[in-house]
Short mmCIF file of C-alpha atoms and ligand atoms in Angstrom, two decimals:
data_model
loop_
_atom_site.label_atom_id
_atom_site.label_comp_id
_atom_site.label_asym_id
_atom_site.label_seq_id
_atom_site.Cartn_x
_atom_site.Cartn_y
_atom_site.Cartn_z
CA MET A 206 32.68 3.97 -19.39
CA ASN A 207 29.29 4.32 -17.74
CA ASP A 208 29.07 4.61 -13.98
CA VAL A 209 26.05 2.32 -13.66
CA ILE A 210 23.96 0.06 -15.88
CA ILE A 211 20.51 -0.57 -14.48
CA ILE A 212 18.79 -3.71 -15.77
CA GLY A 213 15.02 -3.28 -15.49
CA GLY A 214 13.62 0.24 -15.78
CA SER A 215 10.34 0.07 -13.93
CA PHE A 216 9.59 1.38 -10.41
CA ALA A 217 12.82 0.18 -8.76
CA GLY A 218 15.12 0.82 -11.70
CA LEU A 219 13.84 4.32 -12.49
CA ALA A 220 14.03 5.29 -8.79
CA ALA A 221 17.69 4.21 -8.80
CA ALA A 222 18.33 6.17 -12.00
CA LEU A 223 16.76 9.32 -10.52
CA GLN A 224 19.17 9.38 -7.57
CA LEU A 225 22.16 8.65 -9.81
CA GLY A 226 21.14 11.26 -12.39
CA ARG A 227 20.76 13.89 -9.68
CA ALA A 228 24.30 12.99 -8.55
CA ARG A 229 25.38 13.59 -12.18
CA ARG A 230 26.48 9.97 -12.64
CA LYS A 231 26.43 8.44 -16.12
CA VAL A 232 23.66 5.82 -16.17
CA ILE A 233 22.09 3.54 -18.76
CA VAL A 234 18.72 1.96 -17.99
CA LEU A 235 17.81 -1.12 -20.04
CA ASP A 236 14.16 -2.06 -20.00
CA THR A 237 11.77 -4.33 -21.89
CA GLY A 238 8.59 -2.55 -20.76
CA LEU A 239 6.81 -5.41 -18.94
CA PRO A 240 6.21 -4.36 -15.30
CA ARG A 241 4.60 -7.01 -13.11
CA ASN A 242 1.43 -5.00 -12.48
CA ARG A 243 0.77 -4.20 -16.15
CA PHE A 244 -2.38 -6.38 -15.95
CA ALA A 245 -3.97 -4.12 -13.31
CA GLY A 246 -6.21 -1.23 -14.34
CA HIS A 247 -5.08 0.89 -11.40
CA SER A 248 -2.17 0.91 -8.98
CA HIS A 249 -2.99 1.57 -5.33
CA GLY A 250 -1.08 2.62 -2.25
CA LEU A 251 1.66 4.79 -3.74
CA LEU A 252 1.45 8.16 -2.05
CA GLY A 253 0.73 10.92 -4.58
CA HIS A 254 -0.17 8.41 -7.32
CA ASP A 255 -2.98 6.40 -5.76
CA HIS A 256 -5.56 4.91 -8.15
CA LYS A 257 -3.59 5.68 -11.32
CA PRO A 258 -2.92 3.20 -14.14
CA PRO A 259 0.54 1.74 -13.46
CA LEU A 260 1.81 2.46 -16.97
CA ASP A 261 0.83 6.15 -16.55
CA ILE A 262 2.91 6.39 -13.36
CA LEU A 263 5.91 4.93 -15.19
CA ALA A 264 5.42 7.18 -18.24
CA GLU A 265 5.36 10.25 -15.98
CA ALA A 266 8.51 9.03 -14.21
CA ARG A 267 10.32 8.57 -17.53
CA GLN A 268 9.28 12.06 -18.59
CA GLN A 269 10.72 13.53 -15.40
CA LEU A 270 14.01 11.66 -15.90
CA ALA A 271 14.44 13.41 -19.27
CA ARG A 272 15.65 16.49 -17.30
CA TYR A 273 18.86 14.67 -16.40
CA PRO A 274 21.46 14.69 -19.18
CA THR A 275 23.49 11.76 -17.79
CA ILE A 276 20.58 9.28 -17.81
CA ARG A 277 19.96 7.22 -20.96
CA LEU A 278 16.81 5.12 -21.13
CA VAL A 279 17.13 2.32 -23.65
CA HIS A 280 14.37 -0.06 -24.69
CA ALA A 281 16.40 -3.27 -24.85
CA ARG A 282 16.80 -6.58 -23.06
CA ALA A 283 20.00 -7.34 -21.16
CA ASP A 284 20.97 -10.77 -22.43
CA SER A 285 24.22 -11.45 -20.61
CA VAL A 286 26.44 -9.95 -17.96
CA ALA A 287 30.11 -10.53 -17.17
CA GLY A 288 33.04 -8.98 -15.36
CA ALA A 289 33.69 -7.69 -11.87
CA ILE A 290 33.52 -4.45 -9.89
CA ASP A 291 34.71 -1.41 -11.89
CA GLN A 292 34.51 -3.40 -15.13
CA PHE A 293 31.17 -4.99 -15.82
CA SER A 294 30.00 -5.67 -19.34
CA VAL A 295 26.42 -6.17 -20.49
CA THR A 296 25.30 -7.45 -23.87
CA THR A 297 21.84 -6.51 -25.06
CA GLY A 298 19.39 -8.57 -27.11
CA ASP A 299 20.35 -6.60 -30.23
CA GLY A 300 24.03 -7.36 -29.75
CA GLN A 301 25.14 -4.04 -28.25
CA GLY A 302 28.02 -4.23 -25.75
CA LEU A 303 27.94 -1.82 -22.79
CA GLU A 304 30.33 -1.30 -19.89
CA ALA A 305 29.93 0.14 -16.42
CA ARG A 306 31.61 0.27 -13.03
CA ARG A 307 28.48 -0.84 -11.15
CA LEU A 308 25.31 -2.80 -11.92
CA ILE A 309 21.85 -2.51 -10.46
CA LEU A 310 19.55 -5.48 -11.08
CA SER A 311 15.88 -4.52 -10.96
CA TYR A 312 14.36 -6.83 -13.55
CA GLY A 313 11.53 -7.97 -11.30
CA VAL A 314 9.72 -11.28 -11.23
CA ALA A 315 7.12 -12.95 -13.45
CA ASP A 316 4.07 -14.65 -11.95
CA GLN A 317 3.74 -18.21 -13.23
CA MET A 318 0.15 -18.66 -14.34
CA PRO A 319 -1.29 -22.09 -13.53
CA ASP A 320 -2.67 -24.06 -16.45
CA ILE A 321 -6.30 -23.28 -15.55
CA PRO A 322 -8.56 -21.88 -18.27
CA GLY A 323 -9.48 -18.28 -17.43
CA PHE A 324 -6.73 -17.77 -14.84
CA ALA A 325 -4.21 -15.83 -16.95
CA ASP A 326 -6.99 -13.92 -18.75
CA ASN A 327 -8.43 -12.64 -15.49
CA TRP A 328 -5.16 -12.01 -13.62
CA GLY A 329 -5.18 -8.42 -12.34
CA ALA A 330 -8.96 -8.06 -12.79
CA SER A 331 -11.00 -10.73 -11.00
CA ILE A 332 -7.94 -12.61 -9.68
CA VAL A 333 -5.44 -10.59 -7.69
CA PRO A 334 -2.63 -11.34 -5.24
CA CYS A 335 -2.68 -8.53 -2.69
CA PRO A 336 -5.37 -6.95 -0.48
CA TYR A 337 -3.37 -3.73 0.02
CA CYS A 338 -3.41 -3.30 -3.78
CA ASP A 339 -7.01 -4.24 -4.53
CA GLY A 340 -8.89 -4.93 -1.28
CA PHE A 341 -10.39 -1.52 -0.50
CA GLU A 342 -12.50 -1.43 -3.68
CA VAL A 343 -14.15 -4.78 -2.80
CA ALA A 344 -14.24 -4.47 1.00
CA GLY A 345 -17.22 -6.16 2.65
CA GLN A 346 -17.85 -8.27 -0.46
CA HIS A 347 -17.49 -12.03 -0.91
CA TRP A 348 -13.82 -12.95 -1.39
CA GLY A 349 -12.34 -16.28 -2.43
CA LEU A 350 -8.85 -17.53 -1.56
CA VAL A 351 -7.16 -20.23 -3.62
CA TRP A 352 -5.11 -22.21 -1.08
CA SER A 353 -1.45 -22.51 -2.01
CA GLY A 354 0.02 -24.07 1.16
CA PRO A 355 0.28 -23.49 4.93
CA GLN A 356 1.24 -19.84 4.30
CA SER A 357 -2.32 -19.26 3.02
CA HIS A 358 -3.53 -19.44 6.63
CA ASN A 359 -1.91 -16.02 7.28
CA TYR A 360 -4.08 -14.49 4.56
CA VAL A 361 -7.25 -15.65 6.30
CA ARG A 362 -6.42 -13.48 9.34
CA LEU A 363 -5.21 -10.62 7.15
CA TYR A 364 -8.32 -10.50 4.94
CA HIS A 365 -10.56 -10.15 7.99
CA ASP A 366 -9.68 -6.42 8.04
CA TRP A 367 -11.46 -6.08 4.69
CA THR A 368 -14.27 -8.62 4.77
CA ASP A 369 -15.91 -11.29 6.89
CA ARG A 370 -17.22 -13.08 3.78
CA LEU A 371 -14.42 -15.41 2.69
CA THR A 372 -14.52 -18.79 0.97
CA VAL A 373 -11.40 -20.97 0.81
CA PHE A 374 -10.80 -23.13 -2.27
CA ALA A 375 -8.61 -26.08 -1.19
CA ASP A 376 -7.53 -26.67 -4.82
CA GLY A 377 -6.31 -30.18 -4.01
CA HIS A 378 -4.24 -29.16 -0.97
CA ASP A 379 -4.29 -31.20 2.19
CA ILE A 380 -5.19 -28.53 4.74
CA ALA A 381 -3.91 -29.55 8.19
CA PRO A 382 -6.57 -30.44 10.83
CA ASP A 383 -5.61 -27.57 13.18
CA ILE A 384 -5.96 -25.06 10.33
CA ARG A 385 -9.28 -26.60 9.31
CA ALA A 386 -10.45 -26.24 12.92
CA ASP A 387 -9.48 -22.56 12.90
CA LEU A 388 -11.33 -22.00 9.61
CA GLU A 389 -14.40 -23.67 11.08
CA ARG A 390 -14.18 -21.49 14.22
CA ARG A 391 -14.11 -18.45 11.93
CA ALA A 392 -17.12 -19.82 9.95
CA ILE A 393 -15.08 -19.82 6.72
CA PRO A 394 -16.31 -22.47 4.29
CA VAL A 395 -13.75 -24.70 2.57
CA VAL A 396 -14.66 -25.82 -0.94
CA GLU A 397 -12.93 -29.11 -1.78
CA GLY A 398 -11.68 -30.24 -5.17
CA ARG A 399 -9.40 -28.73 -7.75
CA VAL A 400 -10.07 -25.44 -9.50
CA THR A 401 -10.57 -26.27 -13.19
CA GLY A 402 -11.60 -22.93 -14.63
CA ILE A 403 -12.42 -19.32 -13.87
CA ALA A 404 -14.93 -17.11 -15.65
CA ARG A 405 -15.37 -13.38 -15.10
CA HIS A 406 -18.58 -11.37 -15.11
CA GLY A 407 -18.36 -7.58 -15.25
CA ASP A 408 -15.39 -5.76 -13.69
CA HIS A 409 -14.52 -8.58 -11.33
CA HIS A 410 -16.93 -11.26 -9.97
CA ALA A 411 -15.24 -14.59 -10.64
CA THR A 412 -17.07 -17.87 -11.09
CA VAL A 413 -14.80 -20.67 -9.92
CA LYS A 414 -15.29 -24.01 -11.67
CA LEU A 415 -14.35 -27.18 -9.80
CA ASP A 416 -13.64 -30.78 -10.74
CA ALA A 417 -16.12 -31.99 -8.11
CA GLY A 418 -19.18 -30.03 -7.15
CA PRO A 419 -21.01 -26.98 -8.45
CA ASP A 420 -19.45 -23.66 -9.52
CA VAL A 421 -18.93 -21.06 -6.79
CA ALA A 422 -19.22 -17.32 -7.49
CA VAL A 423 -17.15 -14.74 -5.57
CA ASP A 424 -16.73 -10.99 -5.96
CA MET A 425 -12.92 -11.18 -5.98
CA LEU A 426 -10.56 -14.14 -6.04
CA PHE A 427 -7.17 -13.94 -4.31
CA ALA A 428 -4.42 -16.29 -5.48
CA HIS A 429 -0.66 -16.55 -5.06
CA PRO A 430 0.97 -18.37 -7.96
CA ARG A 431 4.68 -18.97 -7.69
CA ASN A 432 6.89 -16.45 -9.39
CA LYS A 433 10.35 -16.50 -10.85
CA PRO A 434 12.90 -13.81 -11.70
CA SER A 435 12.19 -12.27 -15.11
CA ALA A 436 15.74 -13.00 -16.26
CA SER A 437 18.48 -15.43 -15.24
CA LEU A 438 21.40 -12.99 -15.20
CA HIS A 439 21.87 -13.47 -11.43
CA GLU A 440 22.34 -17.21 -12.04
CA SER A 441 25.14 -16.73 -14.54
CA LEU A 442 26.78 -14.35 -12.02
CA GLY A 443 26.33 -16.91 -9.22
CA LEU A 444 24.59 -14.43 -6.89
CA ALA A 445 23.27 -15.72 -3.56
CA THR A 446 19.49 -16.11 -3.28
CA VAL A 447 16.96 -16.78 -0.52
CA ASN A 448 13.93 -19.06 -0.79
CA THR A 449 10.44 -17.72 -0.20
CA PRO A 450 7.13 -19.65 -0.27
CA PHE A 451 6.49 -18.15 -3.72
CA GLY A 452 9.89 -18.28 -5.41
CA ILE A 453 13.42 -17.03 -4.88
CA ALA A 454 14.75 -13.55 -4.19
CA LEU A 455 18.27 -12.17 -4.45
CA GLN A 456 20.07 -11.82 -1.15
CA VAL A 457 21.11 -8.23 -0.41
CA ASP A 458 22.58 -6.33 2.53
CA GLU A 459 21.16 -3.14 4.03
CA ARG A 460 22.77 -1.05 1.25
CA ARG A 461 21.17 -3.45 -1.26
CA GLU A 462 24.48 -4.89 -2.39
CA THR A 463 24.24 -8.51 -3.54
CA SER A 464 26.75 -11.24 -2.71
CA MET A 465 29.00 -9.86 -5.50
CA PRO A 466 30.77 -6.54 -4.86
CA GLY A 467 29.54 -3.75 -7.14
CA ILE A 468 26.20 -5.37 -7.98
CA TYR A 469 23.10 -4.04 -6.25
CA ALA A 470 19.52 -5.29 -6.48
CA ALA A 471 16.15 -3.68 -5.81
CA GLY A 472 12.42 -4.25 -6.19
CA ASP A 473 10.53 -7.54 -6.38
CA LEU A 474 13.66 -9.37 -7.57
CA ALA A 475 15.22 -8.81 -4.15
CA ASN A 476 12.20 -8.41 -1.91
CA PRO A 477 11.22 -11.71 -0.27
CA LEU A 478 8.50 -10.15 1.88
CA MET A 479 5.96 -7.55 0.80
CA ALA A 480 6.27 -6.70 -2.86
CA SER A 481 4.85 -3.28 -3.68
CA VAL A 482 5.52 -0.27 -5.84
CA THR A 483 6.34 1.79 -2.75
CA ALA A 484 8.91 -0.77 -1.54
CA ALA A 485 10.42 -1.09 -5.04
CA ILE A 486 10.87 2.68 -5.30
CA ALA A 487 12.43 2.94 -1.83
CA GLN A 488 14.79 0.04 -2.53
CA GLY A 489 15.69 1.43 -5.96
CA ALA A 490 16.57 4.81 -4.43
CA THR A 491 18.73 3.07 -1.81
CA ALA A 492 20.50 0.97 -4.46
CA GLY A 493 21.18 4.07 -6.58
CA ILE A 494 22.62 6.03 -3.67
CA SER A 495 24.67 3.04 -2.45
CA ALA A 496 26.16 2.51 -5.92
CA GLN A 497 27.02 6.22 -6.21
CA GLN A 498 28.60 6.38 -2.74
CA SER A 499 30.67 3.27 -3.48
CA MET A 500 32.40 5.22 -6.28
CA LEU A 501 33.44 8.30 -4.28
CA VAL A 502 37.11 9.19 -4.57
C1 FAD B 255 -1.91 -7.99 -10.59
C2 FAD B 255 -0.97 -7.17 -9.75
C3 FAD B 255 -1.42 -5.98 -9.21
C4 FAD B 255 -0.56 -5.20 -8.42
N1 FAD B 255 -1.04 -4.04 -7.89
C5 FAD B 255 -0.23 -3.30 -7.11
C6 FAD B 255 -0.72 -2.10 -6.51
O1 FAD B 255 -1.89 -1.71 -6.69
N2 FAD B 255 0.12 -1.41 -5.69
C7 FAD B 255 1.40 -1.82 -5.46
O2 FAD B 255 2.13 -1.15 -4.72
N3 FAD B 255 1.90 -2.95 -6.03
C8 FAD B 255 1.12 -3.69 -6.84
N4 FAD B 255 1.61 -4.84 -7.40
C9 FAD B 255 3.03 -5.20 -7.16
C10 FAD B 255 3.93 -4.40 -8.15
O3 FAD B 255 3.57 -4.73 -9.48
C11 FAD B 255 5.40 -4.73 -7.95
O4 FAD B 255 5.75 -4.70 -6.57
C12 FAD B 255 6.28 -3.74 -8.73
O5 FAD B 255 5.95 -3.74 -10.10
C13 FAD B 255 7.77 -4.07 -8.55
O6 FAD B 255 8.54 -3.17 -9.28
P1 FAD B 255 9.95 -3.62 -9.87
O7 FAD B 255 10.54 -2.38 -10.47
O8 FAD B 255 10.71 -4.37 -8.86
O9 FAD B 255 9.61 -4.69 -11.00
P2 FAD B 255 8.65 -4.58 -12.29
O10 FAD B 255 7.69 -3.46 -12.14
O11 FAD B 255 8.09 -5.94 -12.51
O12 FAD B 255 9.66 -4.21 -13.44
C14 FAD B 255 10.70 -5.02 -13.91
C15 FAD B 255 11.12 -4.44 -15.26
O13 FAD B 255 12.28 -5.12 -15.73
C16 FAD B 255 12.13 -5.35 -17.13
N5 FAD B 255 13.01 -6.48 -17.51
C17 FAD B 255 12.85 -7.80 -17.22
N6 FAD B 255 13.89 -8.50 -17.69
C18 FAD B 255 14.71 -7.62 -18.31
C19 FAD B 255 15.95 -7.74 -19.00
N7 FAD B 255 16.59 -8.92 -19.14
N8 FAD B 255 16.51 -6.62 -19.53
C20 FAD B 255 15.90 -5.41 -19.38
N9 FAD B 255 14.73 -5.24 -18.74
C21 FAD B 255 14.15 -6.34 -18.20
C22 FAD B 255 10.64 -5.63 -17.29
O14 FAD B 255 10.21 -5.44 -18.62
C23 FAD B 255 10.04 -4.60 -16.33
O15 FAD B 255 9.81 -3.36 -16.97
C24 FAD B 255 0.78 -5.64 -8.17
C25 FAD B 255 1.22 -6.85 -8.73
C26 FAD B 255 0.36 -7.61 -9.51
C27 FAD B 255 0.85 -8.90 -10.09
#
């Protein structure tokens, strides 16, 4: 019997495995190799690894985990999960059955690309979600924000720390009069109409095509498509979730235990607020340590 099966072996899952391996616990990490930021050329903001390609950071982490004889990294998809604390079973996509006393879910979320030509192709290059990740490199330049609802108003204030050249694309949203008044006070233009296409020139520089009116060029476009968990295992387990403006997240306590005893969750899958590599690693480490301490005799 394994001590822990970790489902999702990216930043959160590998951080959990590291703590468990150092505590000499028997761990299997299942991973399909599709981290959320794989579209980005560089990852920013992780101390000691700033401005490195995300896949290089993960490859280095996997190499370091090879020191620990009780950690097994397996390239496989977890297809189904059953059981209860001390006796969970996981079936992989290739039909393998695995058992463990604890589970850590760290399978992340997938951003749902809108059906706009050029959007998916430019995601992570000229269209990005987060100024902490990609703002510094384009500070002071002309940014665009695709409105996704009232929560977009918060981004307007936030972005001001990076640039005072912002254009809002309403993208068919009814922006409330008080928010419009605030945008006007800040001299932020609002471009009406729906976004119908995005073209990239050079490294970033997006040209936004609209159903009414001329194209508008910006140096970087910020957008926040809805996301959804990358797997539905939590649904079959009936785990409690919380709603966020962008999707759902698993509900966890301060030790990162979900609503079901013995199942922990970490990373974007259970982070309703500020998704980042740093947060995923911290939460993964906490989940790993919590799972280990829950098995002490
Ligand atoms: C374009 C973009 C740029 C970003 N840039 C930055 C940045 O510069 N700095 C920063 O801090 N954050 C950045 N982020 C956020 C960052 O990508 C996430 O916060 C981080 O990847 C979360 O790590 P995670 O381990 O929770 O999930 P992920 O990294 O998404 O990993 C989940 C893993 O689970 C695997 N998986 C999924 N389903 C299964 C299954 N059923 N069985 C087995 N494995 C499965 C996936 O293949 C994947 O490897 C960016 C995000 C985007 C979209």
